Short mmCIF file of C-alpha atoms in Angstrom, two decimals:
data_model
loop_
_atom_site.label_atom_id
_atom_site.label_comp_id
_atom_site.label_asym_id
_atom_site.label_seq_id
_atom_site.Cartn_x
_atom_site.Cartn_y
_atom_site.Cartn_z
CA MET G 16 32.87 -13.94 -3.98
CA PRO G 17 29.17 -14.05 -2.99
CA CYS G 18 27.00 -16.40 -5.02
CA SER G 19 24.84 -13.53 -6.28
CA ILE G 20 27.89 -11.79 -7.77
CA ARG G 21 28.97 -15.00 -9.52
CA LEU G 22 25.50 -15.31 -11.02
CA LEU G 23 25.87 -11.86 -12.55
CA ARG G 24 29.18 -12.65 -14.27
CA PRO G 25 27.72 -14.34 -17.42
CA PHE G 26 25.43 -11.35 -17.96
CA ALA G 27 28.32 -8.94 -17.51
CA ASP G 28 30.37 -10.93 -20.05
CA ALA G 29 27.49 -10.78 -22.53
CA SER G 30 27.06 -7.04 -22.04
CA ARG G 31 30.76 -6.39 -22.60
CA ASN G 32 30.38 -6.89 -26.36
CA SER G 33 26.84 -5.57 -26.74
CA PRO G 34 24.81 -4.20 -23.79
CA LEU G 35 21.94 -6.50 -22.88
CA PRO G 36 18.58 -4.79 -23.51
CA THR G 37 17.25 -5.91 -20.11
CA GLU G 38 15.20 -3.08 -18.60
CA TRP G 39 13.73 -4.76 -15.50
CA LEU G 40 15.52 -6.64 -12.71
CA SER G 41 13.81 -8.17 -9.68
CA ALA G 42 16.03 -9.58 -6.96
CA ASP G 43 16.55 -10.00 -3.22
CA THR G 44 18.35 -7.19 -1.41
CA SER G 45 21.20 -9.65 -0.75
CA LEU G 46 22.18 -9.02 -4.36
CA LEU G 47 23.61 -5.69 -3.20
CA ALA G 48 25.27 -7.06 -0.05
CA ALA G 49 28.81 -7.21 -1.44
CA GLU G 50 30.87 -4.05 -1.85
CA THR G 51 31.35 -4.75 -5.56
CA ALA G 52 27.68 -5.56 -6.17
CA PRO G 53 26.53 -2.16 -7.54
CA HIS G 54 29.27 -2.20 -10.19
CA ALA G 55 28.50 -5.84 -11.03
CA VAL G 56 24.80 -5.06 -11.54
CA ALA G 57 25.62 -2.05 -13.71
CA LYS G 58 28.01 -4.06 -15.88
CA ALA G 59 25.50 -6.89 -16.29
CA PHE G 60 22.45 -4.73 -17.02
CA PRO G 61 23.56 -1.27 -18.15
CA GLU G 62 20.17 -0.47 -19.76
CA LEU G 63 18.20 -1.14 -16.59
CA LYS G 64 15.15 1.12 -16.08
CA THR G 65 13.30 -0.72 -13.29
CA LEU G 66 14.93 -2.25 -10.21
CA SER G 67 12.69 -4.17 -7.81
CA LEU G 68 14.37 -5.30 -4.60
CA TRP G 69 12.61 -7.35 -1.97
CA ASP G 70 13.42 -8.37 1.58
CA ASP G 71 11.66 -9.47 4.77
CA GLY G 72 13.78 -7.31 7.04
CA ALA G 73 14.83 -3.68 7.32
CA PHE G 74 16.91 -2.16 4.57
CA ASN G 75 20.29 -1.43 6.20
CA GLU G 76 23.10 1.10 5.74
CA SER G 77 25.13 -1.07 3.35
CA PHE G 78 22.06 -1.32 1.17
CA ALA G 79 21.72 2.48 1.30
CA ALA G 80 25.35 2.86 0.24
CA ALA G 81 24.74 0.59 -2.75
CA LEU G 82 21.73 2.69 -3.71
CA GLN G 83 23.86 5.82 -3.69
CA LEU G 84 26.25 4.30 -6.22
CA LEU G 85 23.48 3.06 -8.49
CA LEU G 86 21.68 6.41 -8.40
CA GLY G 87 24.72 8.70 -8.32
CA THR G 88 23.72 10.27 -5.01
CA ALA G 89 26.92 9.53 -3.08
CA GLY G 90 28.60 12.86 -3.79
CA GLY G 91 27.51 14.56 -0.58
CA SER G 92 28.49 18.20 -0.51
CA GLY G 93 31.10 17.70 -3.22
CA SER G 94 30.66 17.09 -6.93
CA PRO G 95 27.80 14.68 -7.68
CA GLN G 96 28.78 11.27 -8.98
CA GLN G 97 27.56 9.80 -12.23
CA PRO G 98 24.96 7.07 -11.57
CA LEU G 99 26.03 3.54 -12.38
CA LEU G 100 22.55 3.01 -13.85
CA PRO G 101 21.84 6.25 -15.75
CA ASN G 102 18.53 4.95 -17.17
CA LEU G 103 17.07 3.84 -13.83
CA THR G 104 13.77 5.66 -13.28
CA ASP G 105 11.70 3.07 -11.40
CA LEU G 106 12.86 1.87 -7.96
CA ARG G 107 10.86 -0.54 -5.81
CA MET G 108 11.90 -1.72 -2.36
CA VAL G 109 9.25 -4.15 -1.16
CA MET G 110 8.70 -6.69 1.60
CA PRO G 111 6.14 -9.07 0.06
CA ASN G 112 5.95 -11.45 3.02
CA LEU G 113 5.03 -8.79 5.57
CA ARG G 114 1.56 -7.46 6.19
CA GLU G 115 1.27 -3.71 5.80
CA LYS G 116 0.73 -3.18 9.52
CA ASP G 117 4.02 -5.02 10.21
CA LEU G 118 6.19 -2.92 7.92
CA PRO G 119 9.24 -1.26 9.55
CA ASP G 120 9.90 2.46 9.67
CA LEU G 121 11.99 3.88 6.85
CA PRO G 122 15.67 3.85 7.91
CA PRO G 123 17.11 7.39 7.70
CA ALA G 124 20.14 5.99 5.86
CA VAL G 125 17.94 4.70 3.04
CA ALA G 126 16.14 8.03 2.76
CA ALA G 127 19.50 9.78 2.65
CA GLY G 128 20.65 7.36 -0.04
CA LEU G 129 17.80 8.52 -2.23
CA ARG G 130 18.54 12.21 -1.69
CA GLY G 131 18.97 14.01 -4.99
CA ALA G 132 17.81 11.13 -7.22
CA THR G 133 15.63 13.42 -9.29
CA GLN G 134 15.84 11.05 -12.26
CA LEU G 135 13.39 8.70 -10.51
CA ARG G 136 9.85 8.69 -11.87
CA ARG G 137 8.41 5.89 -9.73
CA LEU G 138 9.24 4.98 -6.13
CA GLU G 139 7.78 2.18 -4.02
CA LEU G 140 8.89 1.77 -0.40
CA SER G 141 7.59 -0.94 1.93
CA CYS G 142 8.33 1.27 4.92
CA ASN G 143 6.37 3.55 7.21
CA LEU G 144 6.79 7.27 7.84
CA PRO G 145 5.48 7.92 11.36
CA ALA G 146 4.81 11.50 12.44
CA ALA G 147 7.84 11.67 14.72
CA ALA G 148 10.22 14.61 14.77
CA ALA G 149 13.11 12.28 13.93
CA GLU G 150 11.50 11.48 10.58
CA ARG G 151 11.46 15.07 9.31
CA ALA G 152 14.87 14.71 7.67
CA SER G 153 13.69 11.60 5.83
CA ILE G 154 10.61 13.49 4.62
CA GLU G 155 12.82 16.26 3.27
CA ASP G 156 14.96 13.70 1.43
CA LEU G 157 11.92 12.13 -0.22
CA ALA G 158 10.21 15.45 -0.94
CA GLY G 159 13.29 16.49 -2.90
CA LEU G 160 12.68 13.77 -5.51
CA VAL G 161 10.81 16.26 -7.66
CA GLY G 162 10.81 14.07 -10.77
CA LEU G 163 8.53 11.49 -9.17
CA GLU G 164 5.27 10.76 -10.96
CA SER G 165 4.24 7.73 -8.86
CA VAL G 166 4.79 7.05 -5.15
CA ARG G 167 3.68 4.04 -3.11
CA ILE G 168 4.67 3.90 0.55
CA GLY G 169 3.55 2.37 3.84
CA SER G 170 1.90 4.26 6.67
CA VAL G 171 2.22 8.05 6.69
CA GLY G 172 1.25 10.20 9.66
CA THR G 173 -1.23 12.92 8.76
CA PRO G 174 1.14 15.82 9.63
CA LEU G 175 3.69 14.47 7.15
CA ILE G 176 1.43 14.09 4.11
CA GLY G 177 1.64 17.73 3.05
CA PRO G 178 5.42 18.16 3.53
CA LEU G 179 5.98 14.89 1.65
CA VAL G 180 3.85 15.42 -1.46
CA GLN G 181 3.40 19.18 -1.92
CA PRO G 182 6.86 19.60 -3.53
CA LEU G 183 6.17 16.64 -5.86
CA THR G 184 4.28 18.68 -8.44
CA ALA G 185 4.71 16.04 -11.18
CA LEU G 186 2.95 13.39 -9.09
CA THR G 187 0.04 11.63 -10.81
CA SER G 188 -0.25 8.48 -8.64
CA LEU G 189 -0.06 8.31 -4.83
CA ALA G 190 -0.70 5.32 -2.54
CA PHE G 191 -0.18 5.17 1.22
CA ARG G 192 -1.80 3.92 4.41
CA CYS G 193 -3.19 6.31 7.02
CA PRO G 194 -5.58 4.99 9.71
CA GLU G 195 -6.87 8.50 10.37
CA SER G 196 -9.28 11.05 8.93
CA LEU G 197 -7.97 13.25 6.14
CA SER G 198 -9.47 16.72 6.31
CA ALA G 199 -10.32 18.95 3.37
CA ASP G 200 -7.18 20.98 4.14
CA VAL G 201 -4.98 17.88 3.84
CA LEU G 202 -6.62 16.93 0.54
CA ALA G 203 -6.21 20.50 -0.73
CA GLY G 204 -2.46 20.12 -0.26
CA LEU G 205 -2.20 17.19 -2.66
CA PRO G 206 -0.77 17.88 -6.14
CA ALA G 207 -3.41 19.20 -8.52
CA GLY G 208 -2.35 16.77 -11.26
CA LEU G 209 -3.05 13.67 -9.17
CA VAL G 210 -4.85 11.04 -11.29
CA ARG G 211 -4.85 8.06 -8.89
CA LEU G 212 -5.14 8.32 -5.10
CA ALA G 213 -5.18 5.35 -2.71
CA ALA G 214 -5.35 6.30 0.97
CA TYR G 215 -5.80 2.91 2.61
CA GLU G 216 -7.64 2.91 5.97
CA ALA G 217 -8.25 6.66 5.71
CA ARG G 218 -11.63 8.37 5.99
CA LEU G 219 -11.72 11.24 3.49
CA ASP G 220 -13.61 14.48 3.98
CA VAL G 221 -15.68 14.55 0.80
CA SER G 222 -15.74 18.36 0.72
CA GLY G 223 -12.06 18.41 -0.23
CA LEU G 224 -12.23 16.04 -3.19
CA SER G 225 -13.61 18.38 -5.84
CA ARG G 226 -10.32 20.31 -5.84
CA LEU G 227 -8.56 17.25 -7.28
CA SER G 228 -9.72 18.06 -10.78
CA SER G 229 -7.56 15.43 -12.53
CA LEU G 230 -8.49 12.51 -10.27
CA THR G 231 -9.91 9.45 -12.08
CA GLN G 232 -9.36 6.66 -9.50
CA LEU G 233 -9.93 6.89 -5.75
CA SER G 234 -9.49 4.24 -3.05
CA CYS G 235 -9.92 4.78 0.70
CA ALA G 236 -11.69 3.33 3.72
CA ALA G 237 -14.69 5.64 3.58
CA LEU G 238 -16.08 8.98 2.51
CA VAL G 239 -17.51 11.25 5.22
CA ALA G 240 -19.16 14.65 5.30
CA PRO G 241 -17.16 17.50 6.85
CA PRO G 242 -17.65 18.07 10.58
CA GLY G 243 -20.44 20.48 11.41
CA PRO G 244 -23.26 21.23 13.83
CA VAL G 245 -25.62 18.47 14.83
CA ALA G 246 -28.47 18.24 12.32
CA PRO G 247 -31.95 19.16 13.61
CA LEU G 248 -34.42 16.36 14.28
CA VAL G 249 -36.69 17.76 11.57
CA PRO G 250 -34.66 18.78 8.49
CA VAL G 251 -35.35 22.33 7.36
CA ALA G 252 -34.01 21.75 3.86
CA ALA G 253 -32.88 19.01 1.54
CA PRO G 254 -29.64 17.27 2.65
CA ARG G 255 -26.54 18.92 1.27
CA SER G 256 -24.71 17.10 -1.51
CA TRP G 257 -21.03 17.21 -2.36
CA ALA G 258 -19.38 17.46 -5.75
CA LEU G 259 -16.91 14.78 -6.79
CA PRO G 260 -13.88 15.39 -9.02
CA PRO G 261 -15.07 16.00 -12.59
CA ARG G 262 -13.01 13.15 -14.09
CA LEU G 263 -13.55 10.57 -11.36
CA ALA G 264 -14.40 7.22 -12.99
CA SER G 265 -13.94 4.67 -10.19
CA CYS G 266 -14.17 4.74 -6.40
CA THR G 267 -13.27 1.96 -3.95
CA LEU G 268 -14.39 2.15 -0.31
CA PHE G 269 -13.04 -0.63 1.91
CA GLY G 270 -15.11 -0.02 5.06
CA GLN G 271 -17.96 2.44 4.60
CA ARG G 272 -20.50 2.83 7.39
CA PRO G 273 -23.72 3.20 5.43
CA GLU G 274 -25.11 6.04 7.55
CA GLN G 275 -21.95 8.11 6.97
CA LEU G 276 -21.96 7.96 3.18
CA PRO G 277 -22.55 11.56 2.09
CA ARG G 278 -24.96 12.52 -0.65
CA LEU G 279 -22.83 13.00 -3.76
CA ARG G 280 -22.92 14.98 -7.00
CA PRO G 281 -20.83 13.09 -9.56
CA HIS G 282 -20.24 14.54 -13.01
CA ALA G 283 -20.74 11.10 -14.57
CA ALA G 284 -21.60 7.57 -13.49
CA LEU G 285 -18.84 5.86 -11.47
CA ARG G 286 -17.68 2.29 -11.15
CA TRP G 287 -18.07 1.67 -7.42
CA ASP G 288 -16.45 -1.07 -5.33
CA VAL G 289 -17.97 -0.52 -1.90
CA VAL G 290 -17.89 -2.50 1.34
CA LEU G 291 -20.83 -1.44 3.53
CA THR G 292 -19.85 -2.46 7.06
CA LEU G 293 -22.31 -3.13 9.89
CA LYS G 294 -20.82 -3.30 13.40
CA ALA G 295 -22.05 -4.68 16.70
CA GLY G 296 -23.30 -1.99 19.06
CA GLN G 297 -23.86 0.45 16.21
CA HIS G 298 -25.92 -1.44 13.67
CA LEU G 299 -26.68 -4.76 15.39
CA SER G 300 -28.67 -5.56 18.52
CA PRO G 301 -27.28 -7.73 21.35
CA GLU G 302 -29.39 -10.54 19.86
CA SER G 303 -27.54 -10.23 16.52
CA ALA G 304 -30.44 -8.59 14.72
CA LEU G 305 -30.23 -5.64 12.36
CA LEU G 306 -31.38 -2.42 14.02
CA PRO G 307 -34.09 -0.37 12.25
CA GLU G 308 -31.67 2.55 11.93
CA ALA G 309 -29.15 0.29 10.23
CA GLU G 310 -31.76 -0.94 7.77
CA ALA G 311 -32.65 2.67 6.95
CA ALA G 312 -28.95 3.52 6.58
CA LEU G 313 -28.46 0.67 4.10
CA CYS G 314 -31.42 1.90 2.09
CA GLY G 315 -30.04 5.45 2.14
CA ALA G 316 -26.59 4.32 1.03
CA ALA G 317 -28.12 2.24 -1.76
CA SER G 318 -30.09 5.27 -2.95
CA ILE G 319 -26.94 7.43 -3.01
CA LEU G 320 -24.99 4.79 -4.92
CA ALA G 321 -27.84 4.21 -7.36
CA ASP G 322 -27.72 7.87 -8.38
CA SER G 323 -24.11 7.57 -9.52
CA MET G 324 -23.43 3.90 -10.27
CA ALA G 325 -22.09 2.62 -13.58
CA ARG G 326 -22.15 -0.96 -14.83
CA GLY G 327 -19.33 -3.11 -13.51
CA SER G 328 -19.79 -1.92 -9.92
CA THR G 329 -19.50 -4.12 -6.84
CA VAL G 330 -21.35 -3.84 -3.52
CA LYS G 331 -20.38 -5.91 -0.48
CA VAL G 332 -22.45 -5.89 2.70
CA GLU G 333 -20.59 -7.34 5.68
CA THR G 334 -21.46 -7.72 9.36
CA GLN G 335 -18.99 -7.56 12.23
CA PRO G 336 -20.71 -9.13 15.25
CA ALA G 337 -19.33 -8.67 18.75
CA LEU G 338 -16.98 -11.26 20.18
CA GLY G 339 -18.99 -14.28 21.26
CA GLN G 340 -21.98 -13.49 19.07
CA MET G 341 -23.05 -15.79 16.29
CA GLY G 342 -21.99 -14.74 12.82
CA ASP G 343 -25.47 -14.93 11.29
CA VAL G 344 -27.32 -11.62 11.66
CA TRP G 345 -31.12 -11.68 11.66
CA PRO G 346 -33.29 -9.04 10.00
CA VAL G 347 -34.90 -6.21 11.97
CA GLY G 348 -37.04 -7.82 14.68
CA GLY G 349 -34.88 -10.93 14.92
CA GLU G 350 -35.79 -14.51 14.10
CA ALA G 351 -39.48 -13.75 14.63
CA GLU G 352 -39.42 -11.65 11.44
CA VAL G 353 -38.21 -14.52 9.24
CA GLY G 354 -40.61 -16.36 6.97
CA PRO G 355 -43.52 -15.86 4.56
CA GLY G 356 -45.34 -12.55 4.99
CA ARG G 357 -42.75 -11.25 7.44
CA ARG G 358 -40.08 -8.56 7.28
CA ASN G 359 -37.01 -10.65 6.41
CA ASN G 360 -34.22 -8.58 4.78
CA ARG G 361 -36.45 -7.54 1.92
CA THR G 362 -36.38 -3.75 2.43
CA TRP G 363 -32.64 -3.18 2.12
CA LEU G 364 -32.11 -5.97 -0.42
CA GLU G 365 -34.72 -4.39 -2.68
CA ALA G 366 -32.96 -1.03 -2.27
CA LEU G 367 -29.68 -2.59 -3.40
CA GLY G 368 -31.51 -4.15 -6.32
CA GLN G 369 -32.32 -0.66 -7.59
CA THR G 370 -28.63 0.04 -8.22
CA ARG G 371 -26.79 -1.01 -11.37
CA MET G 372 -24.33 -3.21 -9.49
CA SER G 373 -22.85 -6.09 -11.43
CA SER G 374 -21.51 -7.91 -8.37
CA LEU G 375 -23.03 -8.48 -4.92
CA LEU G 376 -21.38 -10.09 -1.89
CA LEU G 377 -23.26 -10.83 1.33
CA LYS G 378 -21.33 -11.84 4.46
CA GLY G 379 -22.63 -12.64 7.92
CA PHE G 380 -26.41 -12.73 7.38
CA ALA G 381 -29.02 -15.34 8.19
CA LEU G 382 -30.73 -15.41 4.79
CA SER G 383 -34.23 -16.80 4.41
CA HIS G 384 -36.15 -18.30 1.50
CA GLN G 385 -37.74 -14.89 1.03
CA ASP G 386 -34.34 -13.16 1.03
CA LEU G 387 -33.05 -15.38 -1.78
CA GLU G 388 -36.27 -14.73 -3.68
CA THR G 389 -35.64 -10.98 -3.33
CA VAL G 390 -32.05 -11.42 -4.52
CA SER G 391 -33.31 -13.39 -7.52
CA CYS G 392 -35.05 -10.22 -8.78
CA MET G 393 -31.82 -8.21 -9.08
CA ARG G 394 -31.67 -7.74 -12.83
CA SER G 395 -28.13 -6.34 -13.14
CA VAL G 396 -26.24 -8.83 -10.94
CA GLU G 397 -23.75 -10.93 -12.89
CA THR G 398 -21.68 -12.19 -9.96
CA LEU G 399 -23.22 -13.24 -6.64
CA GLN G 400 -21.32 -14.40 -3.56
CA ILE G 401 -23.09 -15.77 -0.49
CA SER G 402 -19.98 -15.64 1.62
CA TRP G 403 -18.49 -16.76 4.91
CA LEU G 404 -20.77 -16.65 7.98
CA CYS G 405 -23.90 -16.52 5.84
CA SER G 406 -26.54 -19.13 6.52
CA TYR G 407 -29.12 -19.89 3.85
CA PRO G 408 -31.77 -22.52 3.09
CA SER G 409 -30.31 -24.89 0.52
CA SER G 410 -33.75 -25.64 -0.88
CA ALA G 411 -34.05 -22.01 -2.04
CA LEU G 412 -30.85 -22.02 -4.12
CA PRO G 413 -32.67 -22.86 -7.41
CA LEU G 414 -34.49 -19.52 -7.08
CA LEU G 415 -31.21 -17.81 -7.98
CA ALA G 416 -31.46 -19.20 -11.50
CA ARG G 417 -33.97 -16.40 -12.12
CA LEU G 418 -31.17 -13.82 -12.10
CA PRO G 419 -31.19 -12.83 -15.79
CA ALA G 420 -27.59 -11.59 -15.98
CA LEU G 421 -25.97 -14.15 -13.65
CA VAL G 422 -22.76 -15.79 -14.91
CA ASP G 423 -20.94 -16.64 -11.65
CA ILE G 424 -22.27 -17.61 -8.23
CA SER G 425 -20.23 -18.52 -5.14
CA ILE G 426 -21.86 -20.31 -2.22
CA ASP G 427 -20.25 -20.88 1.18
CA VAL G 428 -20.20 -24.52 2.31
CA ASN G 429 -18.22 -24.15 5.54
CA ASP G 430 -21.39 -24.95 7.49
CA TRP G 431 -21.27 -28.44 6.03
CA ILE G 432 -18.24 -29.12 8.24
CA LEU G 433 -18.88 -29.47 11.98
CA GLY G 434 -16.50 -28.95 14.88
CA SER G 435 -15.13 -25.81 16.54
CA LYS G 436 -11.98 -26.12 14.43
CA MET G 437 -13.79 -27.49 11.37
CA GLU G 438 -12.28 -30.89 12.01
CA GLY G 439 -15.51 -32.67 11.14
CA PRO G 440 -17.56 -34.68 10.72
CA MET G 441 -19.34 -33.45 7.60
CA ARG G 442 -23.09 -33.00 7.50
CA ILE G 443 -24.60 -31.99 4.17
CA PRO G 444 -27.96 -30.18 4.48
CA PRO G 445 -30.82 -32.50 3.38
CA HIS G 446 -31.75 -30.56 0.24
CA ALA G 447 -28.29 -29.28 -0.74
CA SER G 448 -27.36 -31.85 -3.38
CA GLY G 449 -30.69 -31.73 -5.18
CA ALA G 450 -30.80 -27.93 -5.02
CA LEU G 451 -27.32 -27.59 -6.50
CA LEU G 452 -28.17 -30.00 -9.30
CA ALA G 453 -31.34 -28.03 -10.01
CA LEU G 454 -29.41 -24.75 -10.02
CA CYS G 455 -26.79 -26.09 -12.44
CA ASN G 456 -29.40 -27.76 -14.67
CA ASP G 457 -31.87 -24.88 -14.91
CA GLY G 458 -33.28 -24.49 -18.40
CA ARG G 459 -32.27 -20.83 -18.51
CA TRP G 460 -28.55 -21.66 -18.63
CA PRO G 461 -28.10 -23.32 -22.07
CA GLY G 462 -25.80 -21.14 -24.12
CA LYS G 463 -24.61 -19.24 -21.02
CA ALA G 464 -21.24 -19.84 -19.37
CA LEU G 465 -22.50 -20.18 -15.79
CA THR G 466 -20.08 -21.12 -13.00
CA VAL G 467 -21.21 -22.36 -9.58
CA ASN G 468 -18.42 -22.16 -6.97
CA LEU G 469 -18.61 -23.95 -3.64
CA ASN G 470 -16.34 -21.98 -1.29
CA HIS G 471 -14.65 -23.42 1.79
CA SER G 472 -11.95 -22.38 4.24
CA ALA G 473 -8.38 -22.92 3.09
CA HIS G 474 -7.57 -24.27 6.57
CA ILE G 475 -9.86 -27.30 6.78
CA THR G 476 -8.26 -30.67 7.50
CA ALA G 477 -7.09 -32.92 4.71
CA ALA G 478 -9.83 -35.40 5.66
CA MET G 479 -12.56 -32.78 5.30
CA LYS G 480 -11.09 -31.53 2.02
CA SER G 481 -11.16 -35.10 0.73
CA ALA G 482 -14.77 -35.48 1.87
CA LEU G 483 -15.75 -32.29 0.03
CA ASP G 484 -13.96 -33.54 -3.08
CA ASP G 485 -16.00 -36.75 -2.92
CA VAL G 486 -19.26 -34.80 -2.64
CA VAL G 487 -18.41 -32.62 -5.63
CA ALA G 488 -17.26 -35.64 -7.65
CA GLU G 489 -20.64 -37.31 -7.03
CA LEU G 490 -22.49 -34.12 -8.04
CA LYS G 491 -20.42 -33.89 -11.22
CA LYS G 492 -21.31 -37.49 -12.02
CA GLU G 493 -25.01 -36.64 -11.70
CA LEU G 494 -24.55 -33.57 -13.91
CA ARG G 495 -22.99 -35.73 -16.63
CA LEU G 496 -25.98 -38.07 -16.48
CA LEU G 497 -28.24 -35.02 -16.86
CA GLY G 498 -26.29 -33.94 -19.93
CA VAL G 499 -24.88 -30.87 -18.18
CA ASN G 500 -21.24 -29.79 -18.50
CA GLU G 501 -19.72 -30.87 -15.18
CA GLU G 502 -17.27 -27.94 -15.28
CA VAL G 503 -20.14 -25.65 -14.27
CA LEU G 504 -19.55 -26.80 -10.65
CA ARG G 505 -16.27 -26.08 -8.87
CA LEU G 506 -14.87 -26.47 -5.35
CA VAL G 507 -12.83 -23.36 -4.52
CA PRO G 508 -11.04 -22.46 -1.25
CA TYR G 509 -11.20 -18.93 0.07
CA SER G 510 -7.92 -17.07 -0.24
CA ALA G 511 -5.71 -17.85 2.73
#
C-alpha cells in the first residue's frame, strides 16, 4: 500500500463515525497514484470543497482517471456516475516550481477527465492551450464546464480564447497568458459578467474594453489604441480618447511603452500599477542616453495617468539597455546634461510628480543630485525605490527626507560590491555612511514609522553578505548613539 494511502487511513477512520468537516486539501499528485486513492480520499474527507494538487511534471492518464472518479465524469456514453466528492467545486492543478513559460501543454486525457464536471465553480490549470488543431477537443471539454465562475490557466492561443470562454456565461474571473495582441473583437467575445481579467503578456486594444461593463480589475502587459491610419504630422483635432469600463477600479500594466498609452476616459479614478518600459533602439541612444522623443512620451504617459489616478497607485519606470551597454541611462543629451543648471531628468520626473502616485520605482537610470532634488518634491510618494542598475550620488540621499508622505525607502547597494560576479571586494562610496545616518536621523521623522531598506542581490557571496552585515551593524550602532531607533535601517535582499 502506497505511503500516501496509509497516511489517509486515520482520517478515514475518524470520518467513519462522524464526517470530518475538512473542506480544503492540498497534496502532491502522487496522492492519486494508487488505484484505490480516489476512494481513500473520499472516505477521509467526504466534505471536501477545494482540492489543490501540485506536481512538477505533466499530469498523466492515471491522474485523469482518478479525477473522473472524484468528479463523477467516468460514465462516458452510459449513465453518469455519482461523484466520490459531491461537494467539490474548486479544483486546482498547479506546478509551483515551474515558470509559466515552462508549463506543459494540457494532456487531452486530463481535459477529457474534466468533461461534464459542471459542478465546478473554480478551475486552475498549470497547463497551456496552444492554438493547434489537436487541442480543439480539449477546448470543447473545458468550454462545457458551464458552472465555472473562475478560471486560471497557462498560455492560450488567441484563436482559442473565444471558443474557450464564450460558453462560460457564469464566468466572473479569468486569468491566462497570451504573448499576443488581443483585438477589440476578441475582447467583445468575453463574458459580459467578467469582474476580473488578467491577460498576462497581452497587449489589449483599449477600444474593446468599454463593453466589459462589470469589469473592476484589469491586468495585462499594455493598453494600445486600435490600429488605424498614420496620424498626420500636424494634428487636425484633439487626440481621441477611449472609454474604460464603468466599474473599473484598478489596472495593472506590466510593460507599457509610454508612447503607446492611449488617452483614456475613466468613469472614476483608478488605482494604477504601471511599469513604463524604455527599450534600447526605441527610447535610448547608442550612448545609453534618453532620446527626446522618449522624454516626451514619459511626460505624455504621466499626463494621461494623472487624469485618472487614485491614491495607492504605483508607477515604475524601467530601462532595458541593449546587450553590452551600461545599465545606467543618462538624461537627454547624455552625461553633458548632468549637473546644476542642466537638463538632468527633471522634465519627466516633474511630470510624474504631478500624478497622485503613492509608490515610485526607478530602475536603470544615472540619477544626479538634481534628480534626487526633483524626486524630493513629490508630495504624494509614500514608498520610493531606487532600484537595481540605478546609480545615484550618496551625498544627495538626505534630500529625500523632504518627501512629506514618505514612510518607506529602498536604496540599491549592489554598486558597493565590485567584481564582474559581485565577488568583491567591497567599496563603500565616501559619503554613503554619513548620508544614510543623516537620512535616518532627519528631524522630520520623529513620530513617523520610516523604514530605510538597503537592497542587494540575493546571489552575492557569503563573504560579501557578511561584509554588508558588518556595515549595517556599524550604522545601527551610530543610530543608537544618536538616539534613533536602529530598526529604521534594514538590509534586504532582492527576491531571487
